[in-house]
Coordinates of C-alpha atoms in Angstrom, one line a residue:
Chain A
M1 CA 0.0 0.0 0.0
P2 CA 1.3 3.5 -0.8
P3 CA 1.9 5.8 2.1
V4 CA -1.1 7.8 3.1
K5 CA -0.7 11.5 2.9
R6 CA -4.1 12.8 3.9
K7 CA -6.0 11.3 6.8
L8 CA -9.6 11.3 7.8
F9 CA -9.9 13.3 11.0
N10 CA -12.1 10.7 12.6
L11 CA -10.2 7.7 11.1
D12 CA -9.5 6.2 14.5
Q13 CA -13.2 5.7 15.0
Y14 CA -13.3 3.3 12.1
Q15 CA -11.9 -0.2 12.0
V16 CA -10.9 -2.0 8.8
P17 CA -12.8 -5.3 9.0
R18 CA -10.8 -8.4 9.0
G19 CA -11.7 -11.7 7.4
K20 CA -10.4 -15.2 7.1
V21 CA -10.3 -16.8 3.7
Q22 CA -11.3 -20.4 3.5
I23 CA -10.3 -22.4 0.5
I24 CA -11.8 -25.7 -0.5
S25 CA -8.8 -26.7 -2.6
E26 CA -10.4 -29.9 -4.0
R27 CA -13.0 -27.8 -5.9
C28 CA -10.6 -25.3 -7.4
K29 CA -9.9 -25.4 -11.1
G30 CA -7.2 -22.7 -11.1
C31 CA -9.1 -20.1 -13.2
S32 CA -7.2 -17.3 -11.2
L33 CA -10.3 -15.1 -10.9
C34 CA -9.9 -14.7 -7.1
L35 CA -6.3 -13.7 -7.5
E36 CA -7.3 -11.1 -10.1
Y37 CA -10.2 -9.7 -8.1
C38 CA -8.6 -9.6 -4.6
P39 CA -8.0 -5.8 -3.9
N40 CA -5.4 -6.5 -1.3
K41 CA -3.6 -9.3 -3.1
V42 CA -3.6 -11.7 -0.2
L43 CA -3.8 -14.8 -2.4
A44 CA -1.0 -16.6 -4.1
W45 CA -0.6 -19.9 -6.1
S46 CA 0.1 -23.1 -4.2
T47 CA 3.2 -25.0 -5.0
D48 CA 1.2 -28.2 -4.9
Y49 CA -1.4 -29.6 -7.2
N50 CA -4.9 -30.7 -6.2
F51 CA -6.8 -33.8 -7.1
K52 CA -7.7 -32.6 -10.6
G53 CA -4.1 -31.5 -11.3
Y54 CA -4.6 -27.7 -10.9
R55 CA -2.7 -25.3 -8.7
Y56 CA -5.0 -23.6 -6.2
P57 CA -4.8 -20.3 -4.3
V58 CA -3.4 -20.2 -0.8
L59 CA -3.5 -17.4 1.7
E60 CA -0.4 -15.3 2.0
E61 CA -0.9 -12.5 4.5
T62 CA 1.6 -9.9 5.7
E63 CA 1.3 -7.0 8.0
E64 CA 0.3 -4.6 5.2
R65 CA -1.7 -7.1 3.1
Y66 CA -4.4 -8.8 5.0
C67 CA -7.9 -9.9 4.1
I68 CA -10.4 -7.0 4.6
S69 CA -13.5 -9.3 4.2
C70 CA -14.7 -7.7 1.0
R71 CA -15.9 -11.1 -0.1
F72 CA -15.1 -10.4 -3.8
C73 CA -13.5 -13.8 -4.1
E74 CA -16.5 -15.5 -2.7
E75 CA -18.8 -13.7 -5.1
V76 CA -16.6 -14.3 -8.2
C77 CA -15.5 -17.9 -7.6
P78 CA -17.3 -20.0 -10.2
D79 CA -16.5 -23.3 -8.4
F80 CA -17.8 -22.5 -4.9
A81 CA -14.3 -23.1 -3.7
I82 CA -13.5 -20.0 -1.6
Y83 CA -15.4 -18.1 1.0
V84 CA -14.7 -15.6 3.8
I85 CA -15.6 -15.7 7.5
D86 CA -15.5 -12.5 9.5
K87 CA -12.8 -12.4 12.1
K88 CA -13.0 -10.5 15.4
E89 CA -10.7 -7.6 15.6
R90 CA -7.5 -8.5 17.3
G91 CA -7.3 -5.2 19.2
Chain B
M1 CA -1.5 -33.6 -3.2
I2 CA -3.3 -32.7 0.0
E3 CA -5.8 -34.4 2.1
P4 CA -9.4 -33.3 1.5
Q5 CA -10.6 -30.8 4.1
I6 CA -14.0 -30.6 5.6
L7 CA -15.1 -27.1 4.9
E8 CA -18.7 -26.0 4.5
H9 CA -19.2 -23.4 1.9
P10 CA -22.2 -21.0 2.7
K11 CA -23.6 -21.6 -0.7
D12 CA -23.6 -25.4 -0.3
L13 CA -27.1 -25.2 1.2
L14 CA -28.5 -24.6 -2.3
L15 CA -26.2 -27.0 -4.1
R16 CA -26.2 -30.7 -4.6
K17 CA -22.8 -31.2 -3.0
E18 CA -22.2 -34.6 -4.4
R19 CA -22.2 -33.2 -7.9
I20 CA -19.7 -30.4 -7.2
P21 CA -17.1 -29.7 -8.6
H22 CA -19.1 -29.1 -11.7
I23 CA -18.0 -29.9 -15.2
W24 CA -17.5 -26.3 -16.4
C25 CA -14.0 -25.3 -17.6
P26 CA -11.7 -23.2 -15.6
G27 CA -12.4 -19.5 -16.6
C28 CA -15.9 -20.2 -17.7
G29 CA -18.5 -17.6 -16.7
L30 CA -21.3 -20.1 -16.0
G31 CA -20.1 -20.8 -12.5
S32 CA -20.1 -17.1 -11.6
A33 CA -23.7 -16.8 -13.0
L34 CA -24.8 -19.8 -11.0
S35 CA -23.1 -18.4 -7.9
A36 CA -24.9 -15.1 -8.3
L37 CA -28.2 -16.9 -8.7
V38 CA -27.6 -18.8 -5.5
D39 CA -26.7 -15.5 -3.7
A40 CA -29.8 -13.8 -5.1
L41 CA -32.0 -16.7 -4.0
R42 CA -30.5 -16.7 -0.5
S43 CA -31.1 -13.0 0.0
S44 CA -34.5 -12.9 -1.7
G45 CA -36.3 -14.4 1.3
L46 CA -38.4 -16.7 -1.0
D47 CA -39.6 -20.0 0.3
L48 CA -37.2 -22.3 -1.6
K49 CA -39.8 -25.1 -1.7
N50 CA -41.7 -22.9 -4.2
V51 CA -38.8 -22.2 -6.5
A52 CA -38.2 -24.3 -9.6
V53 CA -35.3 -24.1 -12.0
V54 CA -35.6 -25.2 -15.6
S55 CA -32.7 -25.6 -18.0
G56 CA -32.3 -26.9 -21.5
I57 CA -29.3 -28.6 -23.2
G58 CA -25.7 -27.6 -23.3
C59 CA -23.1 -26.6 -20.7
T60 CA -25.6 -24.2 -19.1
G61 CA -28.2 -27.0 -19.0
R62 CA -26.2 -28.7 -16.3
A63 CA -27.1 -25.9 -13.9
A64 CA -30.5 -27.4 -13.1
G65 CA -28.7 -30.6 -11.8
Y66 CA -26.4 -28.6 -9.5
L67 CA -29.0 -26.7 -7.7
N68 CA -30.7 -28.3 -4.7
L69 CA -34.1 -27.1 -5.7
D70 CA -36.9 -28.6 -7.8
S71 CA -35.3 -28.6 -11.1
F72 CA -36.0 -29.8 -14.6
H73 CA -33.4 -30.6 -17.3
T74 CA -35.4 -30.5 -20.4
T75 CA -35.0 -31.3 -24.1
H76 CA -33.0 -29.0 -26.4
G77 CA -34.5 -25.5 -26.8
R78 CA -37.7 -26.4 -24.9
A79 CA -36.9 -24.9 -21.5
I80 CA -39.4 -22.1 -21.8
P81 CA -42.4 -24.4 -22.8
Y82 CA -41.7 -26.6 -19.8
A83 CA -41.4 -23.5 -17.6
T84 CA -44.6 -22.0 -18.9
G85 CA -46.3 -25.3 -18.2
L86 CA -44.9 -25.3 -14.6
K87 CA -46.1 -21.8 -14.0
L88 CA -49.5 -22.3 -15.4
A89 CA -50.1 -25.5 -13.5
N90 CA -48.9 -24.1 -10.3
P91 CA -49.0 -20.3 -10.2
D92 CA -47.5 -20.2 -6.7
L93 CA -44.1 -21.4 -8.1
T94 CA -41.3 -19.0 -8.9
V95 CA -40.0 -20.4 -12.1
I96 CA -36.4 -19.6 -13.3
V97 CA -35.1 -20.6 -16.7
F98 CA -31.3 -20.9 -16.7
S99 CA -30.1 -21.7 -20.1
G100 CA -27.6 -20.8 -22.8
D101 CA -27.8 -18.7 -26.0
G102 CA -27.7 -21.8 -28.2
D103 CA -30.6 -23.3 -26.4
L104 CA -32.8 -20.2 -25.8
A105 CA -32.0 -18.0 -28.8
A106 CA -31.3 -20.6 -31.5
I107 CA -33.3 -23.8 -31.3
G108 CA -35.7 -22.3 -28.8
G109 CA -35.8 -18.9 -30.4
N110 CA -39.5 -19.0 -31.2
H111 CA -40.4 -20.0 -27.7
L112 CA -38.4 -17.2 -26.3
I113 CA -40.0 -14.4 -28.3
H114 CA -43.5 -15.8 -27.7
A115 CA -43.0 -16.2 -24.0
A116 CA -41.9 -12.5 -23.9
R117 CA -44.9 -11.5 -26.0
R118 CA -47.3 -13.4 -23.8
N119 CA -45.6 -12.0 -20.7
V120 CA -45.6 -15.3 -18.9
D121 CA -44.3 -14.8 -15.4
I122 CA -41.0 -16.6 -15.7
K123 CA -37.5 -15.4 -15.0
V124 CA -35.1 -16.1 -17.9
I125 CA -31.4 -16.0 -17.4
C126 CA -29.7 -16.5 -20.8
V127 CA -26.0 -17.1 -20.5
N128 CA -24.5 -15.9 -23.8
N129 CA -21.1 -17.2 -24.7
F130 CA -21.4 -16.5 -28.4
N131 CA -21.1 -20.1 -29.6
Y132 CA -22.2 -23.7 -29.0
G133 CA -19.7 -24.5 -26.3
M134 CA -20.4 -28.1 -25.4
T135 CA -20.5 -29.4 -29.0
G136 CA -17.1 -28.0 -30.0
G137 CA -17.6 -24.2 -30.5
Q138 CA -19.8 -23.9 -33.6
G139 CA -21.1 -20.5 -34.6
G140 CA -24.6 -19.6 -33.5
P141 CA -27.1 -16.8 -33.8
T142 CA -25.2 -14.7 -31.2
T143 CA -21.7 -15.1 -32.7
P144 CA -20.4 -11.5 -33.3
R145 CA -19.4 -10.5 -36.8
L146 CA -15.8 -11.5 -37.8
A147 CA -15.5 -13.8 -34.8
R148 CA -13.9 -17.1 -35.5
T149 CA -15.6 -20.4 -34.5
T150 CA -15.3 -23.9 -35.7
T151 CA -17.9 -23.3 -38.5
T152 CA -16.8 -19.7 -39.3
S153 CA -13.1 -20.2 -39.6
Y154 CA -12.6 -17.1 -41.7
G155 CA -14.7 -14.9 -39.4
N156 CA -18.5 -14.8 -39.0
T157 CA -20.3 -12.9 -41.8
E158 CA -23.8 -12.9 -40.3
K159 CA -25.3 -10.3 -38.1
P160 CA -25.9 -11.6 -34.6
F161 CA -29.0 -11.3 -32.5
N162 CA -29.1 -8.3 -30.2
L163 CA -30.9 -10.3 -27.5
V164 CA -31.9 -7.5 -25.2
H165 CA -33.3 -5.4 -28.1
L166 CA -35.2 -8.5 -29.3
M167 CA -36.7 -9.1 -25.9
A168 CA -37.7 -5.4 -25.5
A169 CA -39.3 -5.4 -28.9
C170 CA -41.3 -8.5 -27.9
G171 CA -42.6 -6.6 -24.9
A172 CA -40.7 -8.1 -22.0
P173 CA -41.2 -5.8 -19.0
Y174 CA -37.8 -6.4 -17.5
V175 CA -34.6 -6.6 -19.6
A176 CA -31.0 -6.4 -18.4
R177 CA -27.6 -7.3 -19.4
W178 CA -24.4 -7.9 -17.4
T179 CA -21.2 -9.8 -18.1
S180 CA -20.0 -12.5 -15.8
A181 CA -17.2 -10.1 -14.7
H182 CA -19.8 -8.2 -12.8
P183 CA -21.0 -10.7 -10.2
H184 CA -22.4 -8.1 -7.9
Y185 CA -24.6 -6.4 -10.5
M186 CA -25.7 -9.7 -11.8
K187 CA -26.8 -10.6 -8.3
I188 CA -28.8 -7.4 -7.9
A189 CA -30.4 -7.9 -11.3
M190 CA -31.4 -11.4 -10.4
G191 CA -32.9 -10.2 -7.1
E192 CA -35.0 -7.6 -9.0
M193 CA -36.1 -10.3 -11.4
L194 CA -37.3 -12.5 -8.6
K195 CA -39.5 -9.7 -7.3
K196 CA -40.9 -8.8 -10.7
D197 CA -44.3 -10.0 -11.9
G198 CA -44.0 -10.8 -15.6
F199 CA -41.4 -12.1 -18.0
S200 CA -38.0 -10.9 -17.0
F201 CA -34.9 -11.4 -19.1
L202 CA -31.3 -11.2 -18.1
E203 CA -28.5 -11.7 -20.6
V204 CA -25.2 -12.7 -19.0
I205 CA -22.2 -12.3 -21.3
A206 CA -20.0 -15.2 -20.3
P207 CA -16.6 -16.2 -21.6
C208 CA -16.0 -19.6 -23.2
P209 CA -12.2 -19.8 -23.0
T210 CA -12.1 -23.3 -24.3
N211 CA -13.8 -22.8 -27.6
F212 CA -14.6 -19.1 -28.3
G213 CA -11.6 -17.7 -26.5
R214 CA -9.1 -20.2 -28.0
R215 CA -10.2 -19.6 -31.6
N216 CA -10.1 -15.8 -31.1
K217 CA -6.7 -15.7 -29.4
L218 CA -8.1 -14.9 -26.0
R219 CA -7.2 -17.9 -23.8
E220 CA -8.1 -18.5 -20.2
I221 CA -8.7 -15.4 -18.2
K222 CA -7.9 -13.0 -21.0
L223 CA -11.4 -13.3 -22.5
L224 CA -13.0 -12.2 -19.2
Q225 CA -10.5 -9.3 -18.8
R226 CA -11.5 -8.2 -22.4
Y227 CA -15.2 -8.2 -21.5
L228 CA -14.4 -6.2 -18.3
E229 CA -12.5 -3.7 -20.4
Q230 CA -15.2 -3.6 -23.1
A231 CA -18.2 -3.3 -20.8
V232 CA -19.8 0.1 -20.5
L233 CA -22.0 0.6 -17.5
E234 CA -24.9 3.1 -17.8
S235 CA -27.8 3.8 -15.6
Q236 CA -30.2 4.4 -18.5
P237 CA -28.6 2.7 -21.5
D238 CA -29.9 3.2 -25.0
I239 CA -31.1 -0.2 -26.2
A240 CA -30.6 0.6 -29.9
K241 CA -26.9 0.9 -29.2
A242 CA -26.7 -2.5 -27.4
D243 CA -25.4 -4.4 -30.5
I244 CA -22.4 -6.6 -29.8
E245 CA -19.5 -6.4 -32.1
L246 CA -16.1 -8.1 -31.5
D247 CA -14.3 -4.9 -30.6
S248 CA -17.0 -2.4 -29.8
P249 CA -18.1 -1.7 -26.2
I250 CA -20.6 -4.0 -24.6
L251 CA -23.4 -1.9 -23.2
C252 CA -24.5 -3.2 -19.8
G253 CA -27.3 -2.3 -17.4
K254 CA -31.0 -2.4 -17.0
F255 CA -32.6 -1.6 -20.3
V256 CA -36.3 -2.1 -19.6
D257 CA -38.2 -2.0 -16.3
L258 CA -41.9 -1.3 -16.7
E259 CA -45.2 -2.6 -15.3
R260 CA -47.4 -4.7 -17.6
P261 CA -50.0 -7.3 -16.5
S262 CA -48.5 -10.8 -16.7
Y263 CA -50.1 -13.6 -18.6
L264 CA -51.8 -15.2 -15.6
T265 CA -53.1 -11.8 -14.3
A266 CA -54.6 -11.0 -17.7
L267 CA -56.0 -14.5 -18.0
K268 CA -57.8 -14.2 -14.7
E269 CA -59.2 -10.8 -15.5
T270 CA -60.6 -11.7 -18.9
V271 CA -61.4 -15.3 -19.3
S272 CA -61.5 -17.2 -16.0
A273 CA -65.1 -16.4 -15.4
K274 CA -66.2 -17.8 -18.7
V275 CA -64.1 -21.0 -19.0
K276 CA -65.1 -24.5 -18.0
V277 CA -62.2 -26.8 -17.2
Y278 CA -62.2 -30.4 -18.4
D279 CA -60.0 -33.1 -16.9
F280 CA -57.3 -34.4 -19.1
R281 CA -57.6 -38.1 -19.8
G282 CA -54.6 -39.6 -21.6
D283 CA -54.0 -43.3 -21.5
G284 CA -52.8 -43.9 -25.0
R285 CA -49.6 -45.8 -25.2
A286 CA -47.6 -46.1 -28.4
P287 CA -45.9 -49.5 -28.9
L288 CA -42.1 -49.3 -28.7
E289 CA -40.3 -49.4 -32.0
E290 CA -37.7 -52.2 -32.4
E291 CA -34.2 -51.0 -33.1
P292 CA -33.0 -51.8 -36.6
V293 CA -30.1 -54.2 -36.7
K294 CA -26.9 -52.5 -38.0
P295 CA -25.4 -54.2 -41.0
A296 CA -21.8 -55.4 -40.5
A297 CA -19.1 -53.2 -42.0
A298 CA -17.5 -54.4 -45.1
K299 CA -14.0 -55.6 -44.8
A300 CA -11.4 -53.6 -46.6
P301 CA -8.9 -55.6 -48.7
R302 CA -5.5 -55.7 -47.0
K303 CA -2.6 -54.2 -48.9
P304 CA 0.8 -55.9 -48.6
A305 CA 3.1 -53.3 -47.1
E306 CA 6.8 -52.6 -47.5
V307 CA 8.6 -53.6 -44.3
P308 CA 11.2 -51.2 -42.9
S309 CA 14.3 -52.8 -41.4
E310 CA 14.0 -51.4 -37.9
R311 CA 10.3 -52.4 -37.6
P312 CA 9.6 -54.0 -34.2
V313 CA 7.8 -57.3 -34.6
I314 CA 4.9 -57.8 -32.2
Q315 CA 3.7 -61.3 -32.0
R316 CA 0.9 -60.9 -29.5
P317 CA -1.3 -57.8 -29.7
V318 CA -0.1 -55.2 -27.2
Q319 CA -2.9 -53.3 -25.5
I320 CA -2.1 -49.7 -24.4
K321 CA -4.4 -47.5 -22.4
L322 CA -3.8 -43.8 -21.8
A323 CA -5.9 -42.0 -19.2
G324 CA -6.0 -38.4 -18.0
L325 CA -8.3 -35.5 -17.6
G326 CA -9.8 -33.8 -20.7
G327 CA -7.5 -31.0 -21.9
Q328 CA -4.3 -32.8 -21.0
G329 CA -4.0 -34.1 -24.6
I330 CA -4.6 -37.8 -24.0
G331 CA -6.5 -38.1 -27.3
L332 CA -3.6 -36.6 -29.3
C333 CA -1.1 -38.7 -27.5
G334 CA -3.0 -41.9 -28.4
L335 CA -3.4 -40.8 -32.0
I336 CA 0.4 -40.2 -32.3
I337 CA 1.2 -43.7 -30.9
G338 CA -1.4 -45.2 -33.3
R339 CA 0.0 -43.3 -36.3
A340 CA 3.6 -44.2 -35.4
A341 CA 2.7 -47.9 -35.2
A342 CA 0.4 -48.1 -38.2
I343 CA 1.9 -45.7 -40.7
F344 CA 5.5 -45.4 -40.0
D345 CA 6.2 -48.9 -38.4
H346 CA 4.0 -50.7 -40.8
N347 CA 2.3 -52.6 -38.0
Q348 CA -1.4 -52.7 -37.4
A349 CA -3.1 -50.4 -34.9
V350 CA -6.6 -49.8 -33.6
Y351 CA -7.4 -46.6 -31.7
T352 CA -10.6 -45.8 -29.7
Q353 CA -11.4 -42.9 -27.4
E354 CA -13.7 -42.5 -24.4
Y355 CA -14.6 -39.3 -22.7
S356 CA -17.1 -37.5 -20.5
P357 CA -19.3 -34.5 -21.5
E358 CA -17.1 -31.8 -20.1
A359 CA -14.6 -30.1 -22.4
R360 CA -12.0 -29.7 -19.7
G361 CA -11.4 -31.7 -16.6
G362 CA -13.4 -34.9 -17.1
A363 CA -11.7 -38.2 -16.9
S364 CA -11.0 -39.4 -20.5
A365 CA -9.0 -42.3 -22.0
S366 CA -7.8 -43.4 -25.3
S367 CA -7.0 -47.0 -26.1
I368 CA -4.6 -48.4 -28.7
I369 CA -3.9 -52.0 -29.7
I370 CA -0.8 -52.6 -31.8
A371 CA 0.3 -55.9 -33.4
S372 CA 2.1 -57.1 -36.5
R373 CA -0.8 -59.2 -37.6
Q374 CA -4.4 -58.3 -38.1
I375 CA -6.3 -57.1 -35.0
H376 CA -9.7 -58.5 -34.6
T377 CA -11.0 -56.6 -31.6
P378 CA -10.9 -52.9 -31.1
Y379 CA -11.6 -52.9 -27.4
V380 CA -8.9 -52.9 -24.8
T381 CA -9.9 -55.3 -22.0
K382 CA -6.5 -56.1 -20.4
P383 CA -4.1 -53.3 -20.9
D384 CA -0.4 -54.4 -20.9
I385 CA 0.7 -50.8 -20.6
M386 CA -1.2 -48.0 -18.8
V387 CA -0.3 -44.4 -18.8
I388 CA -2.2 -42.3 -16.2
M389 CA -1.8 -38.5 -16.0
A390 CA -4.1 -37.4 -13.2
Q391 CA -5.6 -38.6 -10.0
G392 CA -9.1 -38.3 -11.2
A393 CA -8.4 -40.6 -14.1
Y394 CA -6.5 -43.0 -11.7
N395 CA -9.6 -43.3 -9.5
K396 CA -11.7 -44.1 -12.5
Y397 CA -9.4 -46.5 -14.4
Q398 CA -7.5 -48.1 -11.5
K399 CA -9.7 -51.2 -11.8
D400 CA -8.2 -51.8 -15.3
V401 CA -4.6 -52.2 -14.0
R402 CA -4.0 -55.9 -14.0
P403 CA -1.1 -57.9 -12.3
G404 CA 2.1 -58.0 -14.3
S405 CA 1.3 -54.9 -16.4
H406 CA 3.3 -51.7 -16.7
L407 CA 2.0 -48.4 -15.3
I408 CA 3.4 -45.1 -16.4
I409 CA 2.3 -42.1 -14.2
D410 CA 2.9 -38.4 -13.7
K411 CA 4.8 -38.3 -10.5
D412 CA 3.3 -35.1 -9.0
L413 CA -0.3 -35.7 -10.1
V414 CA -0.9 -39.4 -9.3
R415 CA -0.6 -41.2 -6.0
P416 CA -1.0 -44.9 -6.8
K417 CA -2.6 -47.1 -4.2
D418 CA -4.4 -50.4 -3.9
L419 CA -2.4 -52.0 -6.7
P420 CA -1.3 -55.6 -7.2
D421 CA 2.4 -56.1 -6.2
S422 CA 3.5 -57.3 -9.6
V423 CA 2.6 -54.0 -11.3
R424 CA 5.7 -52.2 -12.5
I425 CA 5.4 -48.5 -11.9
Q426 CA 7.4 -45.9 -13.9
A427 CA 7.0 -42.3 -12.8
I428 CA 8.0 -39.0 -14.5
P429 CA 7.2 -35.5 -13.3
A430 CA 5.8 -34.6 -16.7
T431 CA 3.8 -31.6 -15.8
R432 CA 6.7 -30.0 -13.8
L433 CA 9.1 -30.7 -16.7
A434 CA 6.6 -29.2 -19.2
E435 CA 6.2 -26.1 -17.0
E436 CA 10.0 -25.7 -17.0
L437 CA 9.9 -25.9 -20.8
G438 CA 7.5 -23.0 -20.8
Q439 CA 4.0 -24.5 -21.3
K440 CA 2.0 -26.9 -19.2
V441 CA 0.1 -28.2 -22.2
V442 CA 3.1 -30.2 -23.5
A443 CA 3.1 -32.5 -20.5
N444 CA 1.5 -35.1 -22.8
I445 CA 4.4 -34.9 -25.2
V446 CA 6.9 -35.3 -22.4
I447 CA 5.1 -38.4 -21.3
L448 CA 5.0 -39.6 -24.9
G449 CA 8.8 -39.3 -25.0
F450 CA 9.1 -41.2 -21.8
F451 CA 6.8 -43.9 -23.2
T452 CA 8.9 -44.2 -26.4
A453 CA 12.1 -44.7 -24.4
L454 CA 10.6 -47.4 -22.2
V455 CA 8.4 -49.4 -24.6
P456 CA 10.0 -51.5 -27.3
H457 CA 7.0 -51.9 -29.6
I458 CA 7.4 -48.6 -31.4
S459 CA 10.6 -47.3 -33.0
L460 CA 11.9 -43.9 -32.1
A461 CA 12.1 -42.8 -35.7
A462 CA 8.4 -43.6 -36.3
M463 CA 7.3 -41.8 -33.2
Q464 CA 9.2 -38.7 -34.2
K465 CA 7.7 -38.7 -37.7
A466 CA 4.2 -39.2 -36.3
L467 CA 4.7 -36.4 -33.8
K468 CA 5.8 -33.9 -36.5
G469 CA 2.7 -34.7 -38.5
S470 CA 0.2 -34.5 -35.7
I471 CA 1.0 -31.2 -34.0
P472 CA -0.2 -27.7 -35.0
K473 CA 2.2 -25.6 -37.1
G474 CA 4.4 -23.2 -35.2
T475 CA 4.7 -25.4 -32.1
E476 CA 7.1 -28.0 -33.6
E477 CA 10.1 -26.7 -31.7
L478 CA 8.5 -26.7 -28.3
N479 CA 6.9 -30.1 -28.8
L480 CA 10.2 -31.7 -30.1
R481 CA 12.0 -30.3 -27.1
A482 CA 9.3 -31.7 -24.8
F483 CA 9.6 -35.1 -26.5
E484 CA 13.4 -35.1 -26.1
T485 CA 13.1 -34.2 -22.4
G486 CA 10.8 -37.1 -21.8
Y487 CA 12.9 -39.5 -23.9
N488 CA 16.1 -38.6 -22.1
Y489 CA 14.4 -39.0 -18.7
G490 CA 13.2 -42.4 -19.8
K491 CA 16.5 -43.6 -21.3
K492 CA 17.9 -43.8 -17.8
R493 CA 15.4 -46.5 -17.0
R494 CA 16.2 -48.5 -20.2
Q495 CA 16.6 -51.8 -18.3
Y496 CA 12.8 -51.9 -18.4
R497 CA 13.0 -52.7 -22.1
D498 CA 14.9 -55.9 -21.5
H499 CA 12.0 -57.4 -19.5
G500 CA 10.0 -58.3 -22.6
Y501 CA 6.4 -59.2 -22.5

């Protein structure tokens, strides 16, 4: 993420929601839609293959890039292979 | 390979889980459309016992079978007549037609326009992928001008249907269009349709990467990215400008939303008081026709052939079975082996194929029998050599692996289990090697090279000649490199050749 220059004056009252991505790897066909759509780029390709011989997405979170629970991946996935559950804020 | 996890997807409630993963290709827009429909149904608050989904034939037609609702998989093009019948017989039902452009606009075109004219209260979702996807990518009534398909290899010359304009002209009170790259808008439109009283029509522009995309040089995800770039979103789009050309913008949005009494409402108002209803009595049964006996095929006279010096002599017919998932090139692999044996080694060969309906990802197999004398049966019953390229195919064809046979597998993709001890397994990381060469698709050629190195029944020269003649122009160099990689990998295990059969 680029450094933020301007800041909302009441930013501290808002919290960025956090989500936890769940991947059903056996259903994935490696179409790469979730990787394309993810706004925070928290997904990456697996090094392994699944049952059908496709690489599937795995979660790769860092301090800056974490799942914000936008559920784009859940909406766009054609194979019902990925969904997001809301995570309680860590504080 | 990983162990299957037990995860419950929130959309599983509306799906027949035992049928998932579905057969649609990676990158196909149908899954997104179905997913949006599931979302719309979940958030609509409808009693799901009163929702019925009807679909016709084609890739899209499979949708009815994946939804855990009352569903109907009907004959080709007749989804709308079935749906009309459902709605008229039980007006409490919410009837959704989920079908493709080939089914709704081509063979069922007449039903579509008349249902819109009558304003029957059904919700039609037409997934438009611009071609007949399941049958191999033929051009249809929605194929844009200059697009290439199997039947329009120089570019389509006909003007395609503008489906939204057609539906609006027929009087449909709700008409919208979205592409499958807009799942959120699609979901909203479907939610509006479920609330609407009257014929509502949603066109979903979906990519068909396997057929339409491949022939128009937009493979895999590129086709969807193209649609996303081409799409123009407007709040009040002009329907006359909604024509779809190959390069022009695709106008998306809600074109028509007006109130018009639906067929049933109008019927009740005008005729219900005057009509007397008779019970239908139908007990006529037609006798079944006997199937005509097929005449036996005439035998072709056998030509004496010149015998090359290095030709391998095969006394007993050798049965070979190649299995993998559709798209891995199992069919081509078998064809090359057959050509090498029959044309370039002057032996005899028989080649058969079996496959499931999906264009990508279904277990498929090709079987070859080679021998020096005439072969009397085309069917492989006890394969001497099996080549398996994916776990899905292994699970299906594992029963065919008999004791004492040879099994060639892809090391990364197949985990053999429950095999007789006397099976000799040879493994090669074909997919990984192919990825190192630059393209995953040549994994089958890598395994073909490996096969040639290990199996004594086909000469190297014949295989190379057959390979050159069977691959598309411009890919010779990559394929020959892949073949060499596999061959060199296999040479290290040459001792296998000395076993004999």
